Amino acid sequence: MKLLTAISLVLLVLLATLDVRAQGLIWSANQSEGNTIAAPGGGFPGGSWQIAFDYNLEDVGYPPSLNPVAGIFIMNLFTNDTGRTFFANALNEPGFKGFVAGLTDGVNGNMRFQDGGFGWRGAVGSERLFLGRSSASPDLAGYNITQIGFRVNNFYDYFDVQEDRYFRQLDYSLDFYGAAVPEPSTWALLGLGAGAALLLRKKTRRRGDPK
């Protein structure tokens, strides 16, 4: 009976550990984007800025906001959003699954950021450069991403006297939450432990032990 209790405790600890890891921050990438607000979709000082992110194996002509398969954070951003964090997951973003699939396939594909309307301009770059990863692991393959945070670190307009026009600057972070996919050996240990616990429980019942 003591062995059964010990095995049960081990299983509970392993399951709790996996659950805690599932809530952890696995990677964070800081980026900055700037643009003249006179560009298409740029608006005017203090106005909104349509943004979006998506994932594509190749650069395509349509903007990320028109990518229903892998587009996330498709929204209008305002300068007073500085300091806010927006979250994307499978429940609130239809394109989350496609975006994550691209980020975890082990291929150094393209991530894109949109900073305008349909006549969009923005940043296109490989995952390795966009995320600041190494060539050995350019994306987040091997992780189960459950949530992505978009942190607006700073977002403001400013007037350049020399250029005689307004510009817009966005400093942001993408935070990826989840956990490393457990190795087969981890699941095997859990299975063996559960099997052993069941066998011991049956044996105890046969002996008529009320405990």
PDB file of C-alpha atoms in Angstrom:
ATOM      1  CA  MET A   1       0.000   0.000   0.000  1.00  0.00           C
ATOM      2  CA  LYS A   2       2.869   2.340   0.747  1.00  0.00           C
ATOM      3  CA  LEU A   3       4.286   1.613  -2.708  1.00  0.00           C
ATOM      4  CA  LEU A   4       0.918   2.402  -4.270  1.00  0.00           C
ATOM      5  CA  THR A   5       0.816   5.717  -2.425  1.00  0.00           C
ATOM      6  CA  ALA A   6       4.361   6.555  -3.497  1.00  0.00           C
ATOM      7  CA  ILE A   7       3.607   5.810  -7.158  1.00  0.00           C
ATOM      8  CA  SER A   8       0.447   7.900  -6.992  1.00  0.00           C
ATOM      9  CA  LEU A   9       2.397  10.824  -5.556  1.00  0.00           C
ATOM     10  CA  VAL A  10       5.017  10.529  -8.308  1.00  0.00           C
ATOM     11  CA  LEU A  11       2.300  10.546 -10.965  1.00  0.00           C
ATOM     12  CA  LEU A  12       0.671  13.598  -9.409  1.00  0.00           C
ATOM     13  CA  VAL A  13       4.004  15.442  -9.315  1.00  0.00           C
ATOM     14  CA  LEU A  14       4.721  14.598 -12.966  1.00  0.00           C
ATOM     15  CA  LEU A  15       1.274  15.690 -14.084  1.00  0.00           C
ATOM     16  CA  ALA A  16       1.515  18.899 -12.057  1.00  0.00           C
ATOM     17  CA  THR A  17       4.921  19.609 -13.565  1.00  0.00           C
ATOM     18  CA  LEU A  18       3.578  19.175 -17.095  1.00  0.00           C
ATOM     19  CA  ASP A  19       0.623  21.452 -16.281  1.00  0.00           C
ATOM     20  CA  VAL A  20       2.900  24.202 -14.876  1.00  0.00           C
ATOM     21  CA  ARG A  21       5.186  23.998 -17.896  1.00  0.00           C
ATOM     22  CA  ALA A  22       2.154  24.390 -20.158  1.00  0.00           C
ATOM     23  CA  GLN A  23       1.639  27.861 -18.714  1.00  0.00           C
ATOM     24  CA  GLY A  24       5.247  28.970 -19.091  1.00  0.00           C
ATOM     25  CA  LEU A  25       6.868  31.566 -21.337  1.00  0.00           C
ATOM     26  CA  ILE A  26       9.003  29.682 -23.856  1.00  0.00           C
ATOM     27  CA  TRP A  27      10.244  32.529 -26.078  1.00  0.00           C
ATOM     28  CA  SER A  28      10.047  36.304 -26.407  1.00  0.00           C
ATOM     29  CA  ALA A  29      11.001  38.420 -29.413  1.00  0.00           C
ATOM     30  CA  ASN A  30      11.375  42.216 -29.436  1.00  0.00           C
ATOM     31  CA  GLN A  31      10.831  44.186 -32.633  1.00  0.00           C
ATOM     32  CA  SER A  32      10.450  47.792 -33.792  1.00  0.00           C
ATOM     33  CA  GLU A  33       8.580  49.127 -36.809  1.00  0.00           C
ATOM     34  CA  GLY A  34       8.388  52.664 -38.123  1.00  0.00           C
ATOM     35  CA  ASN A  35       6.495  54.318 -40.932  1.00  0.00           C
ATOM     36  CA  THR A  36       5.386  57.685 -42.190  1.00  0.00           C
ATOM     37  CA  ILE A  37       1.723  58.052 -41.271  1.00  0.00           C
ATOM     38  CA  ALA A  38       1.066  59.519 -44.707  1.00  0.00           C
ATOM     39  CA  ALA A  39       1.438  56.003 -46.134  1.00  0.00           C
ATOM     40  CA  PRO A  40      -1.711  54.129 -47.271  1.00  0.00           C
ATOM     41  CA  GLY A  41      -3.684  53.184 -44.187  1.00  0.00           C
ATOM     42  CA  GLY A  42      -1.464  55.366 -42.020  1.00  0.00           C
ATOM     43  CA  GLY A  43      -4.144  57.905 -41.150  1.00  0.00           C
ATOM     44  CA  PHE A  44      -3.226  61.025 -39.210  1.00  0.00           C
ATOM     45  CA  PRO A  45      -1.447  61.886 -35.936  1.00  0.00           C
ATOM     46  CA  GLY A  46      -3.215  60.159 -33.073  1.00  0.00           C
ATOM     47  CA  GLY A  47      -5.274  58.025 -35.437  1.00  0.00           C
ATOM     48  CA  SER A  48      -5.462  54.260 -35.578  1.00  0.00           C
ATOM     49  CA  TRP A  49      -3.016  51.950 -37.353  1.00  0.00           C
ATOM     50  CA  GLN A  50      -4.297  48.667 -38.739  1.00  0.00           C
ATOM     51  CA  ILE A  51      -1.933  45.858 -37.888  1.00  0.00           C
ATOM     52  CA  ALA A  52      -1.788  42.098 -38.325  1.00  0.00           C
ATOM     53  CA  PHE A  53       0.675  39.223 -38.246  1.00  0.00           C
ATOM     54  CA  ASP A  54       0.740  36.066 -40.301  1.00  0.00           C
ATOM     55  CA  TYR A  55       2.947  33.198 -41.382  1.00  0.00           C
ATOM     56  CA  ASN A  56       3.746  32.279 -44.996  1.00  0.00           C
ATOM     57  CA  LEU A  57       6.268  29.923 -46.537  1.00  0.00           C
ATOM     58  CA  GLU A  58       6.677  32.472 -49.328  1.00  0.00           C
ATOM     59  CA  ASP A  59       6.057  36.206 -49.575  1.00  0.00           C
ATOM     60  CA  VAL A  60       2.613  36.775 -51.091  1.00  0.00           C
ATOM     61  CA  GLY A  61       0.842  39.837 -52.407  1.00  0.00           C
ATOM     62  CA  TYR A  62      -2.118  40.074 -50.018  1.00  0.00           C
ATOM     63  CA  PRO A  63      -1.668  41.610 -46.550  1.00  0.00           C
ATOM     64  CA  PRO A  64      -1.670  39.545 -43.333  1.00  0.00           C
ATOM     65  CA  SER A  65      -5.093  40.958 -42.392  1.00  0.00           C
ATOM     66  CA  LEU A  66      -6.567  39.080 -45.371  1.00  0.00           C
ATOM     67  CA  ASN A  67      -5.044  35.760 -44.413  1.00  0.00           C
ATOM     68  CA  PRO A  68      -7.812  33.816 -42.606  1.00  0.00           C
ATOM     69  CA  VAL A  69      -5.693  30.677 -42.356  1.00  0.00           C
ATOM     70  CA  ALA A  70      -2.704  32.078 -40.461  1.00  0.00           C
ATOM     71  CA  GLY A  71      -3.489  35.711 -39.622  1.00  0.00           C
ATOM     72  CA  ILE A  72      -3.550  36.835 -35.968  1.00  0.00           C
ATOM     73  CA  PHE A  73      -3.835  40.146 -34.073  1.00  0.00           C
ATOM     74  CA  ILE A  74      -5.864  41.646 -36.920  1.00  0.00           C
ATOM     75  CA  MET A  75      -6.921  44.902 -35.288  1.00  0.00           C
ATOM     76  CA  ASN A  76      -6.636  48.669 -35.141  1.00  0.00           C
ATOM     77  CA  LEU A  77      -3.908  49.916 -32.831  1.00  0.00           C
ATOM     78  CA  PHE A  78      -3.915  53.334 -31.147  1.00  0.00           C
ATOM     79  CA  THR A  79      -1.068  55.234 -29.506  1.00  0.00           C
ATOM     80  CA  ASN A  80      -2.878  55.007 -26.164  1.00  0.00           C
ATOM     81  CA  ASP A  81      -2.523  51.214 -26.385  1.00  0.00           C
ATOM     82  CA  THR A  82       1.060  51.654 -25.178  1.00  0.00           C
ATOM     83  CA  GLY A  83       1.616  49.358 -22.204  1.00  0.00           C
ATOM     84  CA  ARG A  84      -1.166  46.957 -23.126  1.00  0.00           C
ATOM     85  CA  THR A  85      -0.785  43.264 -23.939  1.00  0.00           C
ATOM     86  CA  PHE A  86      -3.150  41.460 -26.295  1.00  0.00           C
ATOM     87  CA  PHE A  87      -3.424  37.671 -26.345  1.00  0.00           C
ATOM     88  CA  ALA A  88      -4.146  35.245 -29.155  1.00  0.00           C
ATOM     89  CA  ASN A  89      -5.104  31.611 -28.713  1.00  0.00           C
ATOM     90  CA  ALA A  90      -7.146  28.920 -30.424  1.00  0.00           C
ATOM     91  CA  LEU A  91     -10.366  30.202 -28.846  1.00  0.00           C
ATOM     92  CA  ASN A  92     -10.247  33.852 -29.917  1.00  0.00           C
ATOM     93  CA  GLU A  93      -8.225  33.790 -33.166  1.00  0.00           C
ATOM     94  CA  PRO A  94      -9.357  31.671 -36.163  1.00  0.00           C
ATOM     95  CA  GLY A  95      -5.873  31.897 -37.712  1.00  0.00           C
ATOM     96  CA  PHE A  96      -4.037  30.856 -34.521  1.00  0.00           C
ATOM     97  CA  LYS A  97      -3.788  27.178 -35.447  1.00  0.00           C
ATOM     98  CA  GLY A  98      -2.322  27.935 -38.878  1.00  0.00           C
ATOM     99  CA  PHE A  99       0.088  30.504 -37.475  1.00  0.00           C
ATOM    100  CA  VAL A 100       1.348  28.081 -34.824  1.00  0.00           C
ATOM    101  CA  ALA A 101       1.613  25.246 -37.356  1.00  0.00           C
ATOM    102  CA  GLY A 102       4.042  27.355 -39.376  1.00  0.00           C
ATOM    103  CA  LEU A 103       6.012  28.332 -36.281  1.00  0.00           C
ATOM    104  CA  THR A 104       6.537  24.733 -35.213  1.00  0.00           C
ATOM    105  CA  ASP A 105       7.210  22.889 -38.478  1.00  0.00           C
ATOM    106  CA  GLY A 106      10.998  23.204 -38.332  1.00  0.00           C
ATOM    107  CA  VAL A 107      11.069  25.190 -41.613  1.00  0.00           C
ATOM    108  CA  ASN A 108      12.537  28.691 -41.690  1.00  0.00           C
ATOM    109  CA  GLY A 109       9.526  30.297 -43.358  1.00  0.00           C
ATOM    110  CA  ASN A 110       8.368  33.908 -43.440  1.00  0.00           C
ATOM    111  CA  MET A 111       6.666  35.902 -40.712  1.00  0.00           C
ATOM    112  CA  ARG A 112       4.968  39.119 -41.740  1.00  0.00           C
ATOM    113  CA  PHE A 113       3.837  42.229 -39.906  1.00  0.00           C
ATOM    114  CA  GLN A 114       1.312  44.620 -41.437  1.00  0.00           C
ATOM    115  CA  ASP A 115       1.301  48.338 -40.670  1.00  0.00           C
ATOM    116  CA  GLY A 116      -1.434  49.751 -42.824  1.00  0.00           C
ATOM    117  CA  GLY A 117      -4.537  48.980 -44.835  1.00  0.00           C
ATOM    118  CA  PHE A 118      -5.017  46.970 -48.023  1.00  0.00           C
ATOM    119  CA  GLY A 119      -2.252  48.862 -49.803  1.00  0.00           C
ATOM    120  CA  TRP A 120      -0.097  47.530 -47.045  1.00  0.00           C
ATOM    121  CA  ARG A 121       3.523  47.938 -46.239  1.00  0.00           C
ATOM    122  CA  GLY A 122       5.297  46.275 -43.402  1.00  0.00           C
ATOM    123  CA  ALA A 123       7.986  43.855 -42.372  1.00  0.00           C
ATOM    124  CA  VAL A 124       8.623  40.488 -43.965  1.00  0.00           C
ATOM    125  CA  GLY A 125      11.385  38.293 -42.617  1.00  0.00           C
ATOM    126  CA  SER A 126      12.419  34.748 -41.973  1.00  0.00           C
ATOM    127  CA  GLU A 127      11.351  33.254 -38.667  1.00  0.00           C
ATOM    128  CA  ARG A 128      14.975  33.014 -37.576  1.00  0.00           C
ATOM    129  CA  LEU A 129      15.508  36.758 -37.946  1.00  0.00           C
ATOM    130  CA  PHE A 130      12.010  37.783 -36.863  1.00  0.00           C
ATOM    131  CA  LEU A 131      12.219  35.766 -33.666  1.00  0.00           C
ATOM    132  CA  GLY A 132      15.946  36.168 -33.061  1.00  0.00           C
ATOM    133  CA  ARG A 133      16.546  32.413 -33.215  1.00  0.00           C
ATOM    134  CA  SER A 134      19.685  30.555 -34.276  1.00  0.00           C
ATOM    135  CA  SER A 135      20.102  28.784 -37.621  1.00  0.00           C
ATOM    136  CA  ALA A 136      20.156  25.482 -35.711  1.00  0.00           C
ATOM    137  CA  SER A 137      16.582  26.067 -34.462  1.00  0.00           C
ATOM    138  CA  PRO A 138      15.049  28.857 -36.597  1.00  0.00           C
ATOM    139  CA  ASP A 139      11.502  28.432 -35.340  1.00  0.00           C
ATOM    140  CA  LEU A 140       9.774  26.934 -32.296  1.00  0.00           C
ATOM    141  CA  ALA A 141       9.661  23.311 -33.438  1.00  0.00           C
ATOM    142  CA  GLY A 142       9.300  20.924 -30.517  1.00  0.00           C
ATOM    143  CA  TYR A 143       7.002  23.225 -28.526  1.00  0.00           C
ATOM    144  CA  ASN A 144       3.269  23.164 -27.964  1.00  0.00           C
ATOM    145  CA  ILE A 145       2.308  26.842 -28.217  1.00  0.00           C
ATOM    146  CA  THR A 146      -0.937  27.520 -26.377  1.00  0.00           C
ATOM    147  CA  GLN A 147      -0.966  31.329 -26.364  1.00  0.00           C
ATOM    148  CA  ILE A 148       0.816  34.302 -27.929  1.00  0.00           C
ATOM    149  CA  GLY A 149       1.037  37.726 -26.318  1.00  0.00           C
ATOM    150  CA  PHE A 150       1.478  40.961 -28.290  1.00  0.00           C
ATOM    151  CA  ARG A 151       2.987  43.563 -25.923  1.00  0.00           C
ATOM    152  CA  VAL A 152       2.826  47.189 -27.037  1.00  0.00           C
ATOM    153  CA  ASN A 153       5.967  48.501 -25.362  1.00  0.00           C
ATOM    154  CA  ASN A 154       5.766  51.928 -27.000  1.00  0.00           C
ATOM    155  CA  PHE A 155       3.654  53.389 -29.788  1.00  0.00           C
ATOM    156  CA  TYR A 156       3.803  57.054 -30.679  1.00  0.00           C
ATOM    157  CA  ASP A 157       3.732  59.683 -33.441  1.00  0.00           C
ATOM    158  CA  TYR A 158       6.373  62.338 -33.865  1.00  0.00           C
ATOM    159  CA  PHE A 159       7.005  65.219 -36.233  1.00  0.00           C
ATOM    160  CA  ASP A 160      10.300  65.374 -38.089  1.00  0.00           C
ATOM    161  CA  VAL A 161      11.113  69.047 -38.750  1.00  0.00           C
ATOM    162  CA  GLN A 162      13.704  68.283 -41.402  1.00  0.00           C
ATOM    163  CA  GLU A 163      11.349  65.953 -43.270  1.00  0.00           C
ATOM    164  CA  ASP A 164       8.381  68.240 -42.530  1.00  0.00           C
ATOM    165  CA  ARG A 165       6.069  65.294 -41.870  1.00  0.00           C
ATOM    166  CA  TYR A 166       4.835  62.964 -39.171  1.00  0.00           C
ATOM    167  CA  PHE A 167       6.197  59.520 -38.503  1.00  0.00           C
ATOM    168  CA  ARG A 168       4.971  56.638 -36.381  1.00  0.00           C
ATOM    169  CA  GLN A 169       7.059  54.310 -34.226  1.00  0.00           C
ATOM    170  CA  LEU A 170       6.019  50.977 -32.702  1.00  0.00           C
ATOM    171  CA  ASP A 171       8.141  48.970 -30.271  1.00  0.00           C
ATOM    172  CA  TYR A 172       6.589  45.643 -29.392  1.00  0.00           C
ATOM    173  CA  SER A 173       7.230  42.120 -28.145  1.00  0.00           C
ATOM    174  CA  LEU A 174       5.773  38.770 -29.109  1.00  0.00           C
ATOM    175  CA  ASP A 175       5.625  36.367 -26.162  1.00  0.00           C
ATOM    176  CA  PHE A 176       5.057  32.684 -26.843  1.00  0.00           C
ATOM    177  CA  TYR A 177       3.551  30.557 -24.089  1.00  0.00           C
ATOM    178  CA  GLY A 178       3.396  26.785 -23.901  1.00  0.00           C
ATOM    179  CA  ALA A 179       5.697  23.870 -23.187  1.00  0.00           C
ATOM    180  CA  ALA A 180       8.135  21.521 -24.822  1.00  0.00           C
ATOM    181  CA  VAL A 181       6.365  18.490 -26.261  1.00  0.00           C
ATOM    182  CA  PRO A 182       7.097  15.628 -23.830  1.00  0.00           C
ATOM    183  CA  GLU A 183       9.514  12.985 -25.072  1.00  0.00           C
ATOM    184  CA  PRO A 184       8.064   9.498 -25.716  1.00  0.00           C
ATOM    185  CA  SER A 185      10.030   8.257 -22.712  1.00  0.00           C
ATOM    186  CA  THR A 186       8.108  10.663 -20.449  1.00  0.00           C
ATOM    187  CA  TRP A 187       4.760   9.286 -21.563  1.00  0.00           C
ATOM    188  CA  ALA A 188       6.136   5.758 -21.258  1.00  0.00           C
ATOM    189  CA  LEU A 189       7.089   6.382 -17.619  1.00  0.00           C
ATOM    190  CA  LEU A 190       3.665   7.815 -16.894  1.00  0.00           C
ATOM    191  CA  GLY A 191       2.050   4.803 -18.515  1.00  0.00           C
ATOM    192  CA  LEU A 192       4.187   2.343 -16.559  1.00  0.00           C
ATOM    193  CA  GLY A 193       3.475   4.155 -13.314  1.00  0.00           C
ATOM    194  CA  ALA A 194      -0.272   4.188 -13.944  1.00  0.00           C
ATOM    195  CA  GLY A 195      -0.213   0.508 -14.917  1.00  0.00           C
ATOM    196  CA  ALA A 196       1.703  -0.424 -11.782  1.00  0.00           C
ATOM    197  CA  ALA A 197      -0.688   1.544  -9.599  1.00  0.00           C
ATOM    198  CA  LEU A 198      -3.694  -0.237 -11.131  1.00  0.00           C
ATOM    199  CA  LEU A 199      -2.126  -3.680 -10.670  1.00  0.00           C
ATOM    200  CA  LEU A 200      -1.305  -2.982  -7.040  1.00  0.00           C
ATOM    201  CA  ARG A 201      -4.796  -1.669  -6.447  1.00  0.00           C
ATOM    202  CA  LYS A 202      -6.369  -4.831  -7.880  1.00  0.00           C
ATOM    203  CA  LYS A 203      -4.056  -7.044  -5.830  1.00  0.00           C
ATOM    204  CA  THR A 204      -4.940  -5.135  -2.662  1.00  0.00           C
ATOM    205  CA  ARG A 205      -8.656  -5.530  -3.337  1.00  0.00           C
ATOM    206  CA  ARG A 206      -8.253  -9.285  -3.827  1.00  0.00           C
ATOM    207  CA  ARG A 207      -6.607  -9.553  -0.417  1.00  0.00           C
ATOM    208  CA  GLY A 208      -9.594  -7.796   1.101  1.00  0.00           C
ATOM    209  CA  ASP A 209      -7.601  -4.876   2.431  1.00  0.00           C
ATOM    210  CA  PRO A 210     -10.115  -2.073   3.095  1.00  0.00           C
ATOM    211  CA  LYS A 211      -7.289   0.452   2.751  1.00  0.00           C
TER     212      LYS A 211
END
